[in-house]
Amino acid sequence: MGIHTMPVPTPFAVGRINCYLIDTEPLTLIDAGPRSDQSLAELDIHINDTGHRVEDIELIVATHQHIDHIGLIKTVAERSGAEVAALDKSVDRLATFAAGSDSEDDLAVSLMLRHGVSEDIANALRNLSDSYRQWGDAVEVTMPLTEGDHLELADRKLKILHRPGHSPSDTVFWDEERRMAFGGDHLLSHISSNPLISRPLDGSPGRTRSLVNYNASMRETQKMPIDLMLSGHGDPITDHVGLIDKRFASQERRLEKIHGILAERPRTAHAVAEAIWGNVAVTQAFLTLSEVIGHLDILMDDGRVAEREEDDRLIYEVIE
Ligand SMILES: [Zn+2]
């Protein structure tokens, strides 16, 4: 198939990230891994094993803005002179990595405080997020990609599909002829992709409705005729239709669980997260809060839950 899968280590719980080398013209790398000496050394070995060198890479493609995928892009682009392709809407966010990360951290802290996380935990998580930044880097995109257009390589055409949800910039690259796709973290075979709340890509204030967006994206992807999706982590997906059904079913169960918790008594989103995950809701406060807020968005859209303010915090209660 001319595609090499190259797992590269990351400092994150998700484990290795899959980078892919498409052996064609231009010689194309999909995602580059986080910025670390070890990741770069392993990427070098993988690429050498294919008979090429990092210096030969002609095009680097980013699937989304997360640092385990984009951290090494600048380094590889500097060594190789490669073009860098990414979704047009993500160009500013990728170029301004430090300011973008600051803005994401500001959002995370203000959301945590508003939703019931204590100030000391919110600050501790901000410091942690700060320390993870060393694995990221700014990315200068030289080839902005537009939704619906095609990325033309010598032996294949990849359709560019914006599929926000896990991050605002998730992009799927679909090879219609071969019925395959590069999916980034849009879908993962072994775990559900966290619908992490972020800043909107257009720079507007506020937050994304990440789970609502993710559901719309999954519905689009579910319609596509694909036999193989190569993901950012874990094994290839060979039944995306069944996997998406499974993701929707577990989301349905969680919606009912959260509704039940709020039916016991009204509470903050963080208190809901603690009722579900216990101490994990503290150590991973923003991740679990993103999950709960995502589900609350849906419960409120459905008219089943309402939000009210009490002592600067948002309280959720069942109305049906
Ligand atoms: Zn990832």
PDB file of C-alpha atoms in Angstrom, residues 34-224:
ATOM      1  CA  PRO A  34       5.866  15.246  20.273  1.00  0.00           C
ATOM      2  CA  ARG A  35       9.034  17.348  20.488  1.00  0.00           C
ATOM      3  CA  SER A  36      11.553  15.220  22.375  1.00  0.00           C
ATOM      4  CA  ASP A  37      14.966  13.736  21.607  1.00  0.00           C
ATOM      5  CA  GLN A  38      13.659  10.223  22.114  1.00  0.00           C
ATOM      6  CA  SER A  39      10.693  10.683  19.793  1.00  0.00           C
ATOM      7  CA  LEU A  40      12.913  12.219  17.125  1.00  0.00           C
ATOM      8  CA  ALA A  41      15.462   9.395  17.473  1.00  0.00           C
ATOM      9  CA  GLU A  42      12.735   6.778  17.015  1.00  0.00           C
ATOM     10  CA  LEU A  43      11.220   8.661  14.086  1.00  0.00           C
ATOM     11  CA  ASP A  44      14.676   8.743  12.483  1.00  0.00           C
ATOM     12  CA  ILE A  45      15.050   4.967  12.893  1.00  0.00           C
ATOM     13  CA  HIS A  46      11.585   4.256  11.480  1.00  0.00           C
ATOM     14  CA  ILE A  47      12.199   6.442   8.440  1.00  0.00           C
ATOM     15  CA  ASN A  48      15.661   4.949   7.877  1.00  0.00           C
ATOM     16  CA  ASP A  49      14.047   1.484   7.954  1.00  0.00           C
ATOM     17  CA  THR A  50      11.925   2.490   4.954  1.00  0.00           C
ATOM     18  CA  GLY A  51      15.046   3.377   2.977  1.00  0.00           C
ATOM     19  CA  HIS A  52      14.566   7.116   3.361  1.00  0.00           C
ATOM     20  CA  ARG A  53      15.878   9.771   5.734  1.00  0.00           C
ATOM     21  CA  VAL A  54      14.128  12.568   7.624  1.00  0.00           C
ATOM     22  CA  GLU A  55      15.944  14.940   5.240  1.00  0.00           C
ATOM     23  CA  ASP A  56      14.043  13.379   2.312  1.00  0.00           C
ATOM     24  CA  ILE A  57      10.579  14.272   3.634  1.00  0.00           C
ATOM     25  CA  GLU A  58       8.875  16.635   1.194  1.00  0.00           C
ATOM     26  CA  LEU A  59       5.480  17.139   2.801  1.00  0.00           C
ATOM     27  CA  ILE A  60       4.318  16.997   6.441  1.00  0.00           C
ATOM     28  CA  VAL A  61       0.591  16.801   7.101  1.00  0.00           C
ATOM     29  CA  ALA A  62      -0.950  17.626  10.509  1.00  0.00           C
ATOM     30  CA  THR A  63      -4.164  15.822  11.500  1.00  0.00           C
ATOM     31  CA  HIS A  64      -4.920  18.228  14.391  1.00  0.00           C
ATOM     32  CA  GLN A  65      -3.455  20.751  16.826  1.00  0.00           C
ATOM     33  CA  HIS A  66      -2.520  18.508  19.788  1.00  0.00           C
ATOM     34  CA  ILE A  67       1.138  18.505  20.761  1.00  0.00           C
ATOM     35  CA  ASP A  68       1.673  14.741  20.567  1.00  0.00           C
ATOM     36  CA  HIS A  69       0.985  15.148  16.817  1.00  0.00           C
ATOM     37  CA  ILE A  70       2.588  18.477  15.940  1.00  0.00           C
ATOM     38  CA  GLY A  71       5.511  18.913  18.399  1.00  0.00           C
ATOM     39  CA  LEU A  72       8.198  17.731  15.973  1.00  0.00           C
ATOM     40  CA  ILE A  73       6.815  19.253  12.779  1.00  0.00           C
ATOM     41  CA  LYS A  74       9.002  22.365  12.979  1.00  0.00           C
ATOM     42  CA  THR A  75      12.139  20.293  13.621  1.00  0.00           C
ATOM     43  CA  VAL A  76      11.423  17.900  10.747  1.00  0.00           C
ATOM     44  CA  ALA A  77      10.518  20.780   8.422  1.00  0.00           C
ATOM     45  CA  GLU A  78      13.791  22.550   9.275  1.00  0.00           C
ATOM     46  CA  ARG A  79      15.862  19.432   8.607  1.00  0.00           C
ATOM     47  CA  SER A  80      14.081  18.508   5.393  1.00  0.00           C
ATOM     48  CA  GLY A  81      12.754  21.763   3.940  1.00  0.00           C
ATOM     49  CA  ALA A  82       9.373  20.023   3.653  1.00  0.00           C
ATOM     50  CA  GLU A  83       6.118  21.825   2.999  1.00  0.00           C
ATOM     51  CA  VAL A  84       3.726  21.765   5.952  1.00  0.00           C
ATOM     52  CA  ALA A  85       0.032  21.145   5.296  1.00  0.00           C
ATOM     53  CA  ALA A  86      -2.825  21.611   7.774  1.00  0.00           C
ATOM     54  CA  LEU A  87      -6.436  22.718   7.843  1.00  0.00           C
ATOM     55  CA  ASP A  88      -6.644  26.409   6.840  1.00  0.00           C
ATOM     56  CA  LYS A  89      -8.747  27.270   9.901  1.00  0.00           C
ATOM     57  CA  SER A  90      -5.960  25.999  12.196  1.00  0.00           C
ATOM     58  CA  VAL A  91      -3.091  27.976  10.654  1.00  0.00           C
ATOM     59  CA  ASP A  92      -3.156  30.851  13.183  1.00  0.00           C
ATOM     60  CA  ARG A  93      -3.548  28.516  16.156  1.00  0.00           C
ATOM     61  CA  LEU A  94      -0.564  26.421  15.004  1.00  0.00           C
ATOM     62  CA  ALA A  95       1.621  29.471  14.290  1.00  0.00           C
ATOM     63  CA  THR A  96       1.054  31.026  17.700  1.00  0.00           C
ATOM     64  CA  PHE A  97       1.709  27.974  19.834  1.00  0.00           C
ATOM     65  CA  ALA A  98       2.664  29.748  23.083  1.00  0.00           C
ATOM     66  CA  ALA A  99      -0.103  32.361  22.969  1.00  0.00           C
ATOM     67  CA  GLY A 100      -2.586  29.706  21.870  1.00  0.00           C
ATOM     68  CA  SER A 101      -1.614  27.461  24.784  1.00  0.00           C
ATOM     69  CA  ASP A 102      -1.909  30.398  27.219  1.00  0.00           C
ATOM     70  CA  SER A 103      -5.362  31.123  25.938  1.00  0.00           C
ATOM     71  CA  GLU A 104      -6.391  27.429  26.263  1.00  0.00           C
ATOM     72  CA  ASP A 105      -5.057  27.351  29.836  1.00  0.00           C
ATOM     73  CA  ASP A 106      -6.933  30.564  30.717  1.00  0.00           C
ATOM     74  CA  LEU A 107     -10.104  28.987  29.392  1.00  0.00           C
ATOM     75  CA  ALA A 108      -9.491  25.739  31.296  1.00  0.00           C
ATOM     76  CA  VAL A 109      -8.912  27.555  34.606  1.00  0.00           C
ATOM     77  CA  SER A 110     -11.939  29.812  34.253  1.00  0.00           C
ATOM     78  CA  LEU A 111     -14.160  26.852  33.292  1.00  0.00           C
ATOM     79  CA  MET A 112     -12.862  24.763  36.187  1.00  0.00           C
ATOM     80  CA  LEU A 113     -13.567  27.553  38.704  1.00  0.00           C
ATOM     81  CA  ARG A 114     -16.995  28.272  37.258  1.00  0.00           C
ATOM     82  CA  HIS A 115     -17.926  24.589  37.361  1.00  0.00           C
ATOM     83  CA  GLY A 116     -16.906  23.871  40.938  1.00  0.00           C
ATOM     84  CA  VAL A 117     -13.216  22.872  40.884  1.00  0.00           C
ATOM     85  CA  SER A 118     -11.306  24.435  43.794  1.00  0.00           C
ATOM     86  CA  GLU A 119      -8.760  27.154  43.115  1.00  0.00           C
ATOM     87  CA  ASP A 120      -5.750  25.141  44.324  1.00  0.00           C
ATOM     88  CA  ILE A 121      -6.567  22.220  42.013  1.00  0.00           C
ATOM     89  CA  ALA A 122      -7.222  24.524  39.045  1.00  0.00           C
ATOM     90  CA  ASN A 123      -3.855  26.216  39.619  1.00  0.00           C
ATOM     91  CA  ALA A 124      -2.018  22.917  40.050  1.00  0.00           C
ATOM     92  CA  LEU A 125      -3.442  21.678  36.735  1.00  0.00           C
ATOM     93  CA  ARG A 126      -2.438  24.895  35.026  1.00  0.00           C
ATOM     94  CA  ASN A 127       1.144  24.369  36.175  1.00  0.00           C
ATOM     95  CA  LEU A 128       1.033  20.789  34.916  1.00  0.00           C
ATOM     96  CA  SER A 129      -0.281  21.903  31.536  1.00  0.00           C
ATOM     97  CA  ASP A 130       2.519  24.479  31.434  1.00  0.00           C
ATOM     98  CA  SER A 131       5.148  21.802  31.979  1.00  0.00           C
ATOM     99  CA  TYR A 132       3.745  19.685  29.129  1.00  0.00           C
ATOM    100  CA  ARG A 133       4.243  22.557  26.718  1.00  0.00           C
ATOM    101  CA  GLN A 134       7.895  21.699  26.212  1.00  0.00           C
ATOM    102  CA  TRP A 135       6.697  18.801  24.007  1.00  0.00           C
ATOM    103  CA  GLY A 136       4.991  21.209  21.624  1.00  0.00           C
ATOM    104  CA  ASP A 137       6.222  23.838  19.181  1.00  0.00           C
ATOM    105  CA  ALA A 138       4.925  26.473  16.811  1.00  0.00           C
ATOM    106  CA  VAL A 139       4.151  25.237  13.307  1.00  0.00           C
ATOM    107  CA  GLU A 140       4.421  27.346  10.194  1.00  0.00           C
ATOM    108  CA  VAL A 141       1.866  26.014   7.720  1.00  0.00           C
ATOM    109  CA  THR A 142       2.988  26.576   4.117  1.00  0.00           C
ATOM    110  CA  MET A 143       0.076  24.703   2.524  1.00  0.00           C
ATOM    111  CA  PRO A 144      -3.307  25.554   4.103  1.00  0.00           C
ATOM    112  CA  LEU A 145      -5.949  22.931   3.301  1.00  0.00           C
ATOM    113  CA  THR A 146      -9.614  23.674   2.659  1.00  0.00           C
ATOM    114  CA  GLU A 147     -12.461  21.384   3.648  1.00  0.00           C
ATOM    115  CA  GLY A 148     -13.720  19.493   0.605  1.00  0.00           C
ATOM    116  CA  ASP A 149     -10.567  20.017  -1.476  1.00  0.00           C
ATOM    117  CA  HIS A 150      -8.108  17.257  -2.310  1.00  0.00           C
ATOM    118  CA  LEU A 151      -4.492  16.780  -1.338  1.00  0.00           C
ATOM    119  CA  GLU A 152      -2.981  15.434  -4.543  1.00  0.00           C
ATOM    120  CA  LEU A 153      -0.069  13.024  -4.247  1.00  0.00           C
ATOM    121  CA  ALA A 154       1.466  11.161  -7.224  1.00  0.00           C
ATOM    122  CA  ASP A 155      -0.406   7.920  -6.619  1.00  0.00           C
ATOM    123  CA  ARG A 156      -3.453   8.993  -4.615  1.00  0.00           C
ATOM    124  CA  LYS A 157      -5.902  11.764  -3.856  1.00  0.00           C
ATOM    125  CA  LEU A 158      -6.873  12.516  -0.266  1.00  0.00           C
ATOM    126  CA  LYS A 159     -10.089  14.406   0.344  1.00  0.00           C
ATOM    127  CA  ILE A 160      -9.857  16.926   3.184  1.00  0.00           C
ATOM    128  CA  LEU A 161     -12.667  16.555   5.713  1.00  0.00           C
ATOM    129  CA  HIS A 162     -12.942  18.767   8.791  1.00  0.00           C
ATOM    130  CA  ARG A 163     -14.250  16.598  11.640  1.00  0.00           C
ATOM    131  CA  PRO A 164     -14.057  18.714  14.844  1.00  0.00           C
ATOM    132  CA  GLY A 165     -14.855  17.259  18.262  1.00  0.00           C
ATOM    133  CA  HIS A 166     -11.781  15.695  19.837  1.00  0.00           C
ATOM    134  CA  SER A 167     -10.088  18.992  18.960  1.00  0.00           C
ATOM    135  CA  PRO A 168     -11.453  21.920  16.926  1.00  0.00           C
ATOM    136  CA  SER A 169      -9.038  21.157  14.057  1.00  0.00           C
ATOM    137  CA  ASP A 170      -9.477  17.379  13.583  1.00  0.00           C
ATOM    138  CA  THR A 171      -9.043  16.594   9.913  1.00  0.00           C
ATOM    139  CA  VAL A 172      -9.687  13.277   8.177  1.00  0.00           C
ATOM    140  CA  PHE A 173      -7.864  12.531   4.922  1.00  0.00           C
ATOM    141  CA  TRP A 174     -10.020  10.253   2.785  1.00  0.00           C
ATOM    142  CA  ASP A 175      -8.722   8.144  -0.104  1.00  0.00           C
ATOM    143  CA  GLU A 176     -12.042   7.455  -1.780  1.00  0.00           C
ATOM    144  CA  GLU A 177     -10.572   5.145  -4.436  1.00  0.00           C
ATOM    145  CA  ARG A 178      -8.884   2.847  -1.909  1.00  0.00           C
ATOM    146  CA  ARG A 179     -11.752   3.157   0.596  1.00  0.00           C
ATOM    147  CA  MET A 180      -9.292   4.129   3.322  1.00  0.00           C
ATOM    148  CA  ALA A 181      -8.631   7.194   5.463  1.00  0.00           C
ATOM    149  CA  PHE A 182      -6.111   8.744   7.797  1.00  0.00           C
ATOM    150  CA  GLY A 183      -8.225   9.631  10.800  1.00  0.00           C
ATOM    151  CA  GLY A 184      -5.902  11.253  13.340  1.00  0.00           C
ATOM    152  CA  ASP A 185      -7.666  11.018  16.714  1.00  0.00           C
ATOM    153  CA  HIS A 186     -11.172  11.452  15.270  1.00  0.00           C
ATOM    154  CA  LEU A 187     -11.784   7.773  16.046  1.00  0.00           C
ATOM    155  CA  LEU A 188      -9.600   5.394  18.047  1.00  0.00           C
ATOM    156  CA  SER A 189     -10.165   1.647  18.121  1.00  0.00           C
ATOM    157  CA  HIS A 190      -9.365   0.946  21.785  1.00  0.00           C
ATOM    158  CA  ILE A 191     -10.605   4.073  23.623  1.00  0.00           C
ATOM    159  CA  SER A 192     -13.116   6.816  22.957  1.00  0.00           C
ATOM    160  CA  SER A 193     -11.581  10.089  21.749  1.00  0.00           C
ATOM    161  CA  ASN A 194     -11.986  12.703  24.503  1.00  0.00           C
ATOM    162  CA  PRO A 195     -14.146  15.580  23.306  1.00  0.00           C
ATOM    163  CA  LEU A 196     -11.815  18.126  24.902  1.00  0.00           C
ATOM    164  CA  ILE A 197     -13.237  21.617  25.334  1.00  0.00           C
ATOM    165  CA  SER A 198     -11.101  24.246  23.598  1.00  0.00           C
ATOM    166  CA  ARG A 199     -11.015  27.751  22.287  1.00  0.00           C
ATOM    167  CA  PRO A 200     -12.840  28.093  18.959  1.00  0.00           C
ATOM    168  CA  LEU A 201     -10.368  28.188  16.034  1.00  0.00           C
ATOM    169  CA  ASP A 202     -11.664  31.529  14.770  1.00  0.00           C
ATOM    170  CA  GLY A 203     -10.297  33.251  17.878  1.00  0.00           C
ATOM    171  CA  SER A 204     -13.721  34.168  19.212  1.00  0.00           C
ATOM    172  CA  PRO A 205     -14.053  34.129  22.998  1.00  0.00           C
ATOM    173  CA  GLY A 206     -15.727  31.302  24.838  1.00  0.00           C
ATOM    174  CA  ARG A 207     -15.506  27.567  24.336  1.00  0.00           C
ATOM    175  CA  THR A 208     -16.337  24.886  21.787  1.00  0.00           C
ATOM    176  CA  ARG A 209     -19.403  22.670  22.244  1.00  0.00           C
ATOM    177  CA  SER A 210     -17.058  19.774  21.776  1.00  0.00           C
ATOM    178  CA  LEU A 211     -19.358  16.781  22.221  1.00  0.00           C
ATOM    179  CA  VAL A 212     -22.173  18.314  20.161  1.00  0.00           C
ATOM    180  CA  ASN A 213     -19.622  19.024  17.405  1.00  0.00           C
ATOM    181  CA  TYR A 214     -18.112  15.564  17.768  1.00  0.00           C
ATOM    182  CA  ASN A 215     -21.487  13.864  17.320  1.00  0.00           C
ATOM    183  CA  ALA A 216     -22.141  15.806  14.107  1.00  0.00           C
ATOM    184  CA  SER A 217     -18.667  14.798  12.871  1.00  0.00           C
ATOM    185  CA  MET A 218     -19.187  11.121  13.740  1.00  0.00           C
ATOM    186  CA  ARG A 219     -22.533  11.099  11.887  1.00  0.00           C
ATOM    187  CA  GLU A 220     -20.774  12.402   8.759  1.00  0.00           C
ATOM    188  CA  THR A 221     -17.974   9.873   9.030  1.00  0.00           C
ATOM    189  CA  GLN A 222     -20.405   7.020   9.612  1.00  0.00           C
ATOM    190  CA  LYS A 223     -21.882   7.601   6.131  1.00  0.00           C
ATOM    191  CA  MET A 224     -18.534   7.213   4.385  1.00  0.00           C
TER     192      MET A 224
END
